[in-house]
């Protein structure tokens, strides 16, 4: 009887063990399948992000790479004393004089109404006239002599040489006539016009003439503004984070401050622009459209990010470092500044540089403080009127001339290069400090 009962129990338990193993195997298979799906989703998300980033970069480069190449004309100009009054050299029509001389050199005759020279003048840049006047102003003895001048060709002519304006387009739908195309072909055939790297893009400031417009003023304005931002945001932000994390008592007031700092990090950037307009310009009377006001506004915007990044880096330092420093007799200040801060420095530098790179690309707050104005020269100080790269991009994109649009994409490329360099600097500084400590 006993043997019969035991055998029946064994038969009952055997299927139960088989069912348990099967269930465990199914659960493991499902878990493995879920893990594989999660990895596939992650890879897919990265691929989609890289794809859209690649499309964006390809579009920007495709539109902007032509701006890094330009065409210039080199010609000899006779400073005719019959057309230039020595007592009033600024009163002469240098553009007309140079146009007629180039036409004579190319064998183009003027018509009785003078319309041919007017049409020919459209393919030459007014920069030729400016350079002739400048040369004569520097050396009045050049009057009656020939000088060699080199200048960018007019913007529409440059677009034609780059293939952006085609003969296949109906003449009424393009800014260059068929006759002007013939003249431009002759200029290039006879060697007066040559293509080269567009150094004017980096050596000139903004201009109403697309072929003369450059980024030097905007680059200097951005550099000045970023220096002001760094001078304010880094010491104030790091100091505030050190106090809140290491020295401040943990009570409701510090908790309230921490909540407000986190909230300020999410405030739209245009709100900081309104603050700068109301406080710094209207109340304190700071100069409008200056790197000083822009730097202060961007410093306020970057402060929450710098504080949060610094506090996170300080928290990442093991408590044993603080305890060991205090255990050997160091004061609280010595423990923080001699031991904790150096170990947290890689994270602090990374967060700070990334926040500054983010500030460099901001446009909305700068528009609110008047940095949208046309500034043709270089800023002499942080209180001078200046333009910056994001605002320069905004201005060029809204320009009506087609040649400004390729310069817009080129300016975006330059801005992206600046940001990439700043992010690489953050990575290199982090690695350097990590190897040091």
Tab-separated table of C-alpha atoms in Angstrom:
chain	number	residue	atom	x	y	z
A	1	UNK	CA	0.000	0.000	0.000
A	2	UNK	CA	2.796	2.385	0.963
A	3	UNK	CA	4.725	1.667	-2.239
A	4	UNK	CA	1.619	2.388	-4.280
A	5	UNK	CA	1.077	5.792	-2.617
A	6	UNK	CA	4.721	6.817	-3.053
A	7	UNK	CA	4.744	5.875	-6.721
A	8	UNK	CA	1.548	7.872	-7.333
A	9	UNK	CA	3.073	10.918	-5.561
A	10	UNK	CA	6.231	10.633	-7.645
A	11	UNK	CA	4.141	10.492	-10.813
A	12	UNK	CA	2.255	13.614	-9.669
A	13	UNK	CA	5.452	15.591	-8.896
A	14	UNK	CA	7.213	14.708	-12.163
A	15	UNK	CA	4.841	16.723	-14.426
A	16	UNK	CA	5.002	19.615	-11.943
A	17	UNK	CA	8.802	19.771	-12.265
A	18	UNK	CA	8.548	19.624	-16.030
A	19	UNK	CA	5.981	22.433	-16.042
A	20	UNK	CA	8.179	24.570	-13.746
A	21	UNK	CA	11.231	24.160	-15.993
A	22	UNK	CA	9.149	24.974	-19.044
A	23	UNK	CA	7.757	28.096	-17.386
A	24	UNK	CA	11.222	29.241	-16.314
A	25	UNK	CA	12.559	28.666	-19.820
A	26	UNK	CA	9.683	30.665	-21.313
A	27	UNK	CA	10.264	33.525	-18.893
A	28	UNK	CA	13.986	33.566	-19.673
A	29	UNK	CA	13.253	33.523	-23.372
A	30	UNK	CA	10.803	36.398	-22.987
A	31	UNK	CA	13.314	38.369	-20.919
A	32	UNK	CA	16.042	37.800	-23.470
A	33	UNK	CA	13.678	38.797	-26.267
A	34	UNK	CA	12.713	41.971	-24.374
A	35	UNK	CA	16.377	42.795	-23.857
A	36	UNK	CA	17.101	42.315	-27.543
A	37	UNK	CA	14.143	44.527	-28.479
A	38	UNK	CA	15.357	47.208	-26.075
A	39	UNK	CA	18.816	47.123	-27.650
A	40	UNK	CA	17.281	47.231	-31.120
A	41	UNK	CA	15.171	50.253	-30.128
A	42	UNK	CA	18.279	51.983	-28.793
A	43	UNK	CA	20.275	51.287	-31.954
A	44	UNK	CA	17.314	52.425	-34.072
A	45	UNK	CA	16.977	55.650	-32.087
A	46	UNK	CA	20.698	56.386	-32.510
A	47	UNK	CA	20.530	55.616	-36.234
A	48	UNK	CA	17.514	57.907	-36.684
A	49	UNK	CA	19.255	60.711	-34.753
A	50	UNK	CA	22.454	60.295	-36.781
A	51	UNK	CA	20.421	60.210	-40.003
A	52	UNK	CA	18.631	63.474	-39.267
A	53	UNK	CA	21.891	65.049	-38.080
A	54	UNK	CA	23.562	63.947	-41.296
A	55	UNK	CA	20.708	65.374	-43.385
A	56	UNK	CA	20.947	68.668	-41.497
A	57	UNK	CA	24.717	68.916	-41.893
A	58	UNK	CA	24.566	67.895	-45.562
A	59	UNK	CA	21.958	70.546	-46.247
A	60	UNK	CA	23.949	73.258	-44.477
A	61	UNK	CA	27.229	72.291	-46.147
A	62	UNK	CA	25.562	71.982	-49.559
A	63	UNK	CA	24.150	75.495	-49.257
A	64	UNK	CA	27.186	77.104	-47.653
A	65	UNK	CA	30.348	75.574	-49.123
A	66	UNK	CA	30.182	77.836	-52.175
A	67	UNK	CA	30.508	80.902	-49.920
A	68	UNK	CA	34.065	79.823	-49.075
A	69	UNK	CA	35.014	80.351	-52.725
A	70	UNK	CA	34.754	83.679	-54.506
A	71	UNK	CA	35.903	85.369	-57.714
A	72	UNK	CA	37.958	88.560	-57.876
A	73	UNK	CA	38.841	90.898	-60.696
A	74	UNK	CA	42.311	92.403	-61.062
A	75	UNK	CA	42.752	95.368	-63.360
A	76	UNK	CA	44.898	98.440	-63.861
A	77	UNK	CA	43.164	101.744	-63.229
A	78	UNK	CA	44.381	105.115	-64.516
A	79	UNK	CA	43.651	107.866	-62.000
A	80	UNK	CA	42.712	110.417	-64.622
A	81	UNK	CA	43.466	113.984	-63.443
A	82	UNK	CA	40.863	115.263	-65.907
A	83	UNK	CA	38.146	113.472	-63.947
A	84	UNK	CA	39.531	113.766	-60.413
A	85	UNK	CA	39.764	117.188	-58.789
A	86	UNK	CA	42.924	117.267	-56.607
A	87	UNK	CA	41.163	119.615	-54.177
A	88	UNK	CA	38.126	117.333	-53.874
A	89	UNK	CA	39.178	113.772	-54.558
A	90	UNK	CA	36.028	112.397	-52.894
A	91	UNK	CA	33.812	114.150	-55.439
A	92	UNK	CA	34.897	112.044	-58.420
A	93	UNK	CA	32.804	109.177	-59.788
A	94	UNK	CA	35.375	106.393	-59.442
A	95	UNK	CA	32.908	103.603	-60.238
A	96	UNK	CA	32.025	105.127	-63.623
A	97	UNK	CA	35.670	105.865	-64.417
A	98	UNK	CA	36.795	102.314	-63.636
A	99	UNK	CA	33.866	100.799	-65.535
A	100	UNK	CA	34.687	102.753	-68.662
A	101	UNK	CA	38.357	101.740	-68.451
A	102	UNK	CA	37.489	98.047	-68.067
A	103	UNK	CA	35.052	98.330	-70.980
A	104	UNK	CA	37.783	99.895	-73.134
A	105	UNK	CA	40.190	97.127	-72.186
A	106	UNK	CA	37.594	94.476	-73.092
A	107	UNK	CA	36.589	96.219	-76.339
A	108	UNK	CA	33.051	97.070	-75.246
A	109	UNK	CA	31.740	100.310	-76.734
A	110	UNK	CA	29.428	102.702	-74.946
A	111	UNK	CA	26.061	103.471	-76.532
A	112	UNK	CA	24.733	106.966	-77.071
A	113	UNK	CA	22.463	106.782	-74.026
A	114	UNK	CA	25.096	105.484	-71.587
A	115	UNK	CA	23.078	102.376	-70.683
A	116	UNK	CA	25.872	99.967	-71.617
A	117	UNK	CA	28.213	101.293	-68.931
A	118	UNK	CA	25.370	101.188	-66.430
A	119	UNK	CA	24.741	97.520	-67.211
A	120	UNK	CA	28.466	96.748	-67.201
A	121	UNK	CA	28.861	98.456	-63.826
A	122	UNK	CA	26.449	95.920	-62.294
A	123	UNK	CA	28.994	93.113	-62.688
A	124	UNK	CA	31.751	95.118	-60.967
A	125	UNK	CA	31.835	95.694	-57.232
A	126	UNK	CA	31.827	99.262	-55.844
A	127	UNK	CA	34.804	98.102	-53.806
A	128	UNK	CA	37.009	98.963	-56.818
A	129	UNK	CA	36.006	102.612	-56.511
A	130	UNK	CA	36.525	102.581	-52.748
A	131	UNK	CA	40.020	101.135	-53.150
A	132	UNK	CA	40.953	103.710	-55.812
A	133	UNK	CA	39.801	106.529	-53.525
A	134	UNK	CA	41.646	105.029	-50.551
A	135	UNK	CA	44.869	104.678	-52.548
A	136	UNK	CA	44.651	108.282	-53.725
A	137	UNK	CA	43.852	109.495	-50.228
A	138	UNK	CA	46.911	107.689	-48.822
A	139	UNK	CA	49.197	108.973	-51.590
A	140	UNK	CA	47.970	112.009	-53.579
A	141	UNK	CA	51.022	111.667	-55.849
A	142	UNK	CA	49.298	108.701	-57.539
A	143	UNK	CA	47.052	111.120	-59.428
A	144	UNK	CA	47.806	110.756	-63.129
A	145	UNK	CA	49.323	107.293	-62.692
A	146	UNK	CA	48.151	103.707	-63.122
A	147	UNK	CA	47.560	101.447	-60.132
A	148	UNK	CA	46.615	97.777	-59.942
A	149	UNK	CA	43.427	97.017	-58.030
A	150	UNK	CA	41.957	93.677	-56.943
A	151	UNK	CA	38.419	93.392	-55.694
A	152	UNK	CA	35.644	90.800	-55.448
A	153	UNK	CA	33.384	90.637	-58.450
A	154	UNK	CA	29.749	91.651	-57.920
A	155	UNK	CA	27.568	89.145	-56.052
A	156	UNK	CA	25.369	88.165	-59.007
A	157	UNK	CA	28.421	87.728	-61.218
A	158	UNK	CA	30.006	85.535	-58.549
A	159	UNK	CA	26.872	83.389	-58.440
A	160	UNK	CA	27.050	83.030	-62.238
A	161	UNK	CA	30.672	81.874	-62.097
A	162	UNK	CA	29.713	79.323	-59.425
A	163	UNK	CA	26.915	77.933	-61.577
A	164	UNK	CA	24.151	79.197	-59.294
A	165	UNK	CA	22.707	81.281	-62.149
A	166	UNK	CA	22.176	79.292	-65.341
A	167	UNK	CA	21.617	80.320	-68.937
A	168	UNK	CA	18.749	77.826	-69.046
A	169	UNK	CA	16.670	80.150	-66.865
A	170	UNK	CA	14.570	82.669	-68.745
A	171	UNK	CA	16.353	86.048	-68.809
A	172	UNK	CA	13.403	87.811	-67.191
A	173	UNK	CA	13.595	85.435	-64.199
A	174	UNK	CA	17.254	86.050	-63.326
A	175	UNK	CA	19.301	89.043	-62.175
A	176	UNK	CA	21.915	88.681	-64.916
A	177	UNK	CA	21.183	89.442	-68.547
A	178	UNK	CA	22.459	87.454	-71.519
A	179	UNK	CA	24.745	90.324	-72.500
A	180	UNK	CA	26.224	90.460	-68.993
A	181	UNK	CA	26.915	86.723	-69.198
A	182	UNK	CA	28.874	87.300	-72.422
A	183	UNK	CA	30.900	90.060	-70.761
A	184	UNK	CA	31.601	87.890	-67.697
A	185	UNK	CA	32.771	85.010	-69.896
A	186	UNK	CA	35.159	87.387	-71.678
A	187	UNK	CA	36.536	88.683	-68.359
A	188	UNK	CA	37.313	85.160	-67.204
A	189	UNK	CA	38.688	84.076	-70.575
A	190	UNK	CA	41.158	86.988	-70.646
A	191	UNK	CA	42.302	86.257	-67.081
A	192	UNK	CA	40.954	89.350	-65.366
A	193	UNK	CA	38.653	87.267	-63.125
A	194	UNK	CA	39.947	84.321	-61.097
A	195	UNK	CA	38.438	82.118	-58.422
A	196	UNK	CA	40.071	81.638	-55.027
A	197	UNK	CA	39.386	80.949	-51.358
A	198	UNK	CA	37.103	83.605	-49.914
A	199	UNK	CA	39.328	85.312	-47.352
A	200	UNK	CA	36.945	88.288	-47.375
A	201	UNK	CA	34.478	86.164	-45.418
A	202	UNK	CA	36.867	86.176	-42.448
A	203	UNK	CA	38.635	89.531	-42.895
A	204	UNK	CA	35.683	91.824	-43.668
A	205	UNK	CA	32.891	93.053	-41.441
A	206	UNK	CA	29.230	93.217	-42.389
A	207	UNK	CA	28.278	95.143	-45.515
A	208	UNK	CA	25.229	95.964	-47.584
A	209	UNK	CA	27.089	94.487	-50.580
A	210	UNK	CA	26.999	90.653	-50.357
A	211	UNK	CA	30.396	90.208	-52.015
A	212	UNK	CA	32.002	92.440	-49.348
A	213	UNK	CA	30.148	91.059	-46.314
A	214	UNK	CA	32.244	89.133	-43.799
A	215	UNK	CA	32.135	87.623	-40.333
A	216	UNK	CA	35.075	89.341	-38.650
A	217	UNK	CA	32.922	91.812	-36.728
A	218	UNK	CA	30.505	89.096	-35.617
A	219	UNK	CA	33.354	86.800	-34.543
A	220	UNK	CA	34.977	89.553	-32.476
A	221	UNK	CA	31.621	90.517	-30.988
A	222	UNK	CA	30.932	86.892	-30.045
A	223	UNK	CA	34.388	86.547	-28.485
A	224	UNK	CA	33.955	89.717	-26.399
A	225	UNK	CA	30.468	88.695	-25.310
A	226	UNK	CA	31.640	85.204	-24.378
A	227	UNK	CA	34.498	86.644	-22.303
A	228	UNK	CA	32.014	88.758	-20.345
A	229	UNK	CA	29.758	85.743	-19.900
A	230	UNK	CA	32.612	83.546	-18.666
A	231	UNK	CA	33.972	86.253	-16.340
A	232	UNK	CA	30.594	86.478	-14.607
A	233	UNK	CA	29.069	83.018	-14.872
A	234	UNK	CA	32.077	80.863	-13.923
A	235	UNK	CA	33.199	82.439	-10.616
A	236	UNK	CA	29.669	83.269	-9.437
A	237	UNK	CA	28.228	79.908	-10.492
A	238	UNK	CA	31.051	77.791	-9.065
A	239	UNK	CA	31.126	79.848	-5.856
A	240	UNK	CA	27.368	79.544	-5.360
A	241	UNK	CA	27.501	75.786	-5.980
A	242	UNK	CA	30.368	75.357	-3.503
A	243	UNK	CA	28.483	77.244	-0.807
A	244	UNK	CA	25.187	75.432	-1.355
A	245	UNK	CA	26.772	71.991	-1.517
A	246	UNK	CA	29.526	72.192	1.088
A	247	UNK	CA	28.843	75.034	3.520
A	248	UNK	CA	25.176	76.060	3.510
A	249	UNK	CA	22.923	74.632	6.255
A	250	UNK	CA	20.231	72.261	5.059
A	251	UNK	CA	16.998	74.083	5.843
A	252	UNK	CA	13.905	75.371	4.085
A	253	UNK	CA	15.678	78.449	2.739
A	254	UNK	CA	18.407	76.518	0.972
A	255	UNK	CA	15.783	74.072	-0.297
A	256	UNK	CA	13.828	77.025	-1.706
A	257	UNK	CA	16.956	78.387	-3.389
A	258	UNK	CA	17.731	74.990	-4.938
A	259	UNK	CA	14.188	74.692	-6.329
A	260	UNK	CA	14.401	78.169	-7.854
A	261	UNK	CA	17.786	77.413	-9.431
A	262	UNK	CA	16.356	74.301	-11.049
A	263	UNK	CA	13.361	76.306	-12.274
A	264	UNK	CA	15.571	79.053	-13.703
A	265	UNK	CA	17.407	76.463	-15.797
A	266	UNK	CA	14.119	75.774	-17.622
A	267	UNK	CA	13.100	79.410	-18.216
A	268	UNK	CA	12.903	80.306	-21.955
A	269	UNK	CA	15.874	82.333	-23.113
A	270	UNK	CA	13.731	85.200	-24.390
A	271	UNK	CA	12.671	85.907	-20.786
A	272	UNK	CA	16.302	86.695	-19.972
A	273	UNK	CA	16.313	89.045	-22.961
A	274	UNK	CA	13.272	90.871	-21.576
A	275	UNK	CA	15.032	91.079	-18.205
A	276	UNK	CA	18.140	92.546	-19.835
A	277	UNK	CA	16.044	95.083	-21.759
A	278	UNK	CA	14.111	96.192	-18.679
A	279	UNK	CA	16.921	96.201	-16.107
A	280	UNK	CA	20.272	96.661	-17.808
A	281	UNK	CA	19.241	98.968	-20.678
A	282	UNK	CA	16.129	100.872	-19.562
A	283	UNK	CA	16.970	101.098	-15.843
A	284	UNK	CA	20.764	100.967	-15.553
A	285	UNK	CA	21.374	102.689	-18.879
A	286	UNK	CA	23.917	100.240	-20.279
A	287	UNK	CA	24.786	100.701	-23.975
A	288	UNK	CA	22.370	98.935	-26.279
A	289	UNK	CA	23.646	96.289	-28.701
A	290	UNK	CA	26.978	95.962	-26.856
A	291	UNK	CA	28.891	92.794	-25.896
A	292	UNK	CA	28.702	93.963	-22.267
A	293	UNK	CA	24.908	93.779	-22.078
A	294	UNK	CA	24.819	90.603	-24.159
A	295	UNK	CA	27.435	88.970	-21.933
A	296	UNK	CA	25.582	89.900	-18.741
A	297	UNK	CA	22.276	88.563	-20.081
A	298	UNK	CA	23.864	85.296	-21.242
A	299	UNK	CA	25.707	85.000	-17.906
A	300	UNK	CA	22.362	85.106	-16.100
A	301	UNK	CA	21.070	82.439	-18.464
A	302	UNK	CA	24.145	80.227	-17.996
A	303	UNK	CA	24.325	80.568	-14.194
A	304	UNK	CA	21.723	77.869	-13.335
A	305	UNK	CA	23.415	75.362	-15.645
A	306	UNK	CA	26.851	76.105	-14.188
A	307	UNK	CA	25.541	75.781	-10.616
A	308	UNK	CA	23.748	72.498	-11.307
A	309	UNK	CA	26.751	70.998	-13.146
A	310	UNK	CA	29.140	72.079	-10.373
A	311	UNK	CA	26.955	70.640	-7.613
A	312	UNK	CA	26.659	67.345	-9.477
A	313	UNK	CA	30.448	67.180	-9.815
A	314	UNK	CA	30.920	67.933	-6.108
A	315	UNK	CA	28.437	65.207	-5.142
A	316	UNK	CA	30.372	62.722	-7.280
A	317	UNK	CA	33.444	63.105	-5.049
A	318	UNK	CA	33.436	60.229	-2.476
A	319	UNK	CA	32.650	61.325	1.127
A	320	UNK	CA	35.766	59.464	2.241
A	321	UNK	CA	37.892	62.235	0.673
A	322	UNK	CA	36.289	64.830	2.928
A	323	UNK	CA	36.464	62.577	5.989
A	324	UNK	CA	40.120	61.741	5.401
A	325	UNK	CA	41.045	65.421	5.012
A	326	UNK	CA	39.183	66.370	8.168
A	327	UNK	CA	40.682	63.387	10.000
A	328	UNK	CA	44.248	64.595	9.461
A	329	UNK	CA	43.444	68.039	10.821
A	330	UNK	CA	42.383	70.030	7.739
A	331	UNK	CA	39.715	72.655	8.154
A	332	UNK	CA	36.445	72.483	6.273
A	333	UNK	CA	37.667	75.122	3.811
A	334	UNK	CA	40.969	73.315	3.266
A	335	UNK	CA	39.198	70.008	2.716
A	336	UNK	CA	36.923	71.548	0.101
A	337	UNK	CA	39.447	73.679	-1.805
A	338	UNK	CA	42.507	71.393	-1.532
A	339	UNK	CA	40.887	67.987	-1.989
A	340	UNK	CA	37.238	68.043	-3.105
A	341	UNK	CA	37.369	70.847	-5.677
A	342	UNK	CA	40.379	69.480	-7.628
A	343	UNK	CA	38.677	66.090	-7.949
A	344	UNK	CA	35.438	67.730	-9.084
A	345	UNK	CA	37.201	70.033	-11.537
A	346	UNK	CA	36.809	67.797	-14.660
A	347	UNK	CA	33.035	67.756	-14.315
A	348	UNK	CA	32.938	71.454	-13.470
A	349	UNK	CA	34.972	72.384	-16.542
A	350	UNK	CA	32.859	70.183	-18.797
A	351	UNK	CA	29.574	71.628	-17.563
A	352	UNK	CA	30.889	75.184	-17.714
A	353	UNK	CA	32.222	74.982	-21.262
A	354	UNK	CA	29.070	73.265	-22.526
A	355	UNK	CA	26.915	75.972	-20.921
A	356	UNK	CA	29.070	78.659	-22.583
A	357	UNK	CA	28.778	76.880	-25.943
A	358	UNK	CA	25.018	76.846	-25.485
A	359	UNK	CA	25.072	80.563	-24.677
A	360	UNK	CA	27.143	81.244	-27.808
A	361	UNK	CA	24.330	79.970	-30.016
A	362	UNK	CA	21.514	81.946	-28.384
A	363	UNK	CA	19.687	84.474	-30.534
A	364	UNK	CA	16.385	85.413	-28.870
A	365	UNK	CA	17.763	87.257	-25.806
A	366	UNK	CA	20.237	89.157	-27.993
A	367	UNK	CA	17.478	90.332	-30.314
A	368	UNK	CA	15.615	91.727	-27.317
A	369	UNK	CA	18.564	93.901	-26.271
A	370	UNK	CA	18.956	95.430	-29.739
A	371	UNK	CA	21.824	93.408	-31.229
A	372	UNK	CA	19.939	93.112	-34.501
A	373	UNK	CA	21.257	96.451	-35.766
A	374	UNK	CA	23.559	96.716	-38.788
A	375	UNK	CA	27.143	97.192	-37.523
A	376	UNK	CA	29.647	97.666	-40.386
A	377	UNK	CA	32.791	98.118	-38.279
A	378	UNK	CA	34.734	96.297	-35.583
A	379	UNK	CA	33.820	96.757	-31.906
A	380	UNK	CA	36.485	98.752	-30.091
A	381	UNK	CA	35.465	97.651	-26.589
A	382	UNK	CA	32.786	95.701	-24.732
A	383	UNK	CA	30.655	98.858	-24.643
A	384	UNK	CA	30.756	99.440	-28.407
A	385	UNK	CA	27.945	98.388	-30.706
A	386	UNK	CA	28.625	94.936	-32.124
A	387	UNK	CA	27.060	92.015	-33.866
A	388	UNK	CA	27.429	88.329	-32.954
A	389	UNK	CA	27.328	85.165	-35.017
A	390	UNK	CA	23.739	84.022	-34.260
A	391	UNK	CA	22.346	87.497	-34.931
A	392	UNK	CA	24.468	87.850	-38.083
A	393	UNK	CA	22.956	84.599	-39.346
A	394	UNK	CA	19.477	85.964	-38.595
A	395	UNK	CA	20.174	89.235	-40.439
A	396	UNK	CA	21.642	87.574	-43.531
A	397	UNK	CA	18.853	85.030	-43.760
A	398	UNK	CA	16.276	87.845	-43.852
A	399	UNK	CA	18.176	89.777	-46.540
A	400	UNK	CA	16.575	89.975	-49.966
A	401	UNK	CA	19.759	89.396	-51.986
A	402	UNK	CA	20.275	85.780	-52.985
A	403	UNK	CA	24.032	85.914	-52.352
A	404	UNK	CA	23.425	86.528	-48.641
A	405	UNK	CA	21.717	83.145	-48.301
A	406	UNK	CA	24.844	81.140	-49.099
A	407	UNK	CA	26.721	83.311	-46.598
A	408	UNK	CA	24.045	82.444	-44.031
A	409	UNK	CA	24.845	78.752	-44.382
A	410	UNK	CA	28.576	79.524	-44.262
A	411	UNK	CA	28.082	81.479	-41.038
A	412	UNK	CA	26.181	78.504	-39.579
A	413	UNK	CA	29.128	76.274	-40.465
A	414	UNK	CA	31.516	78.681	-38.718
A	415	UNK	CA	29.266	78.758	-35.640
A	416	UNK	CA	29.081	74.955	-35.574
A	417	UNK	CA	32.877	74.774	-35.795
A	418	UNK	CA	33.132	77.126	-32.802
A	419	UNK	CA	30.758	74.930	-30.786
A	420	UNK	CA	32.546	71.725	-31.777
A	421	UNK	CA	35.876	73.250	-30.749
A	422	UNK	CA	34.434	74.285	-27.384
A	423	UNK	CA	33.006	70.814	-26.777
A	424	UNK	CA	36.327	69.210	-27.751
A	425	UNK	CA	38.062	71.571	-25.338
A	426	UNK	CA	35.720	70.394	-22.588
A	427	UNK	CA	36.556	66.750	-23.332
A	428	UNK	CA	40.310	67.394	-23.450
A	429	UNK	CA	40.275	69.403	-20.219
A	430	UNK	CA	38.290	66.677	-18.491
A	431	UNK	CA	40.762	64.005	-19.564
A	432	UNK	CA	43.706	66.176	-18.545
A	433	UNK	CA	42.354	66.740	-15.059
A	434	UNK	CA	41.396	63.074	-14.711
A	435	UNK	CA	44.967	61.987	-15.553
A	436	UNK	CA	46.358	64.621	-13.194
A	437	UNK	CA	44.313	63.566	-10.215
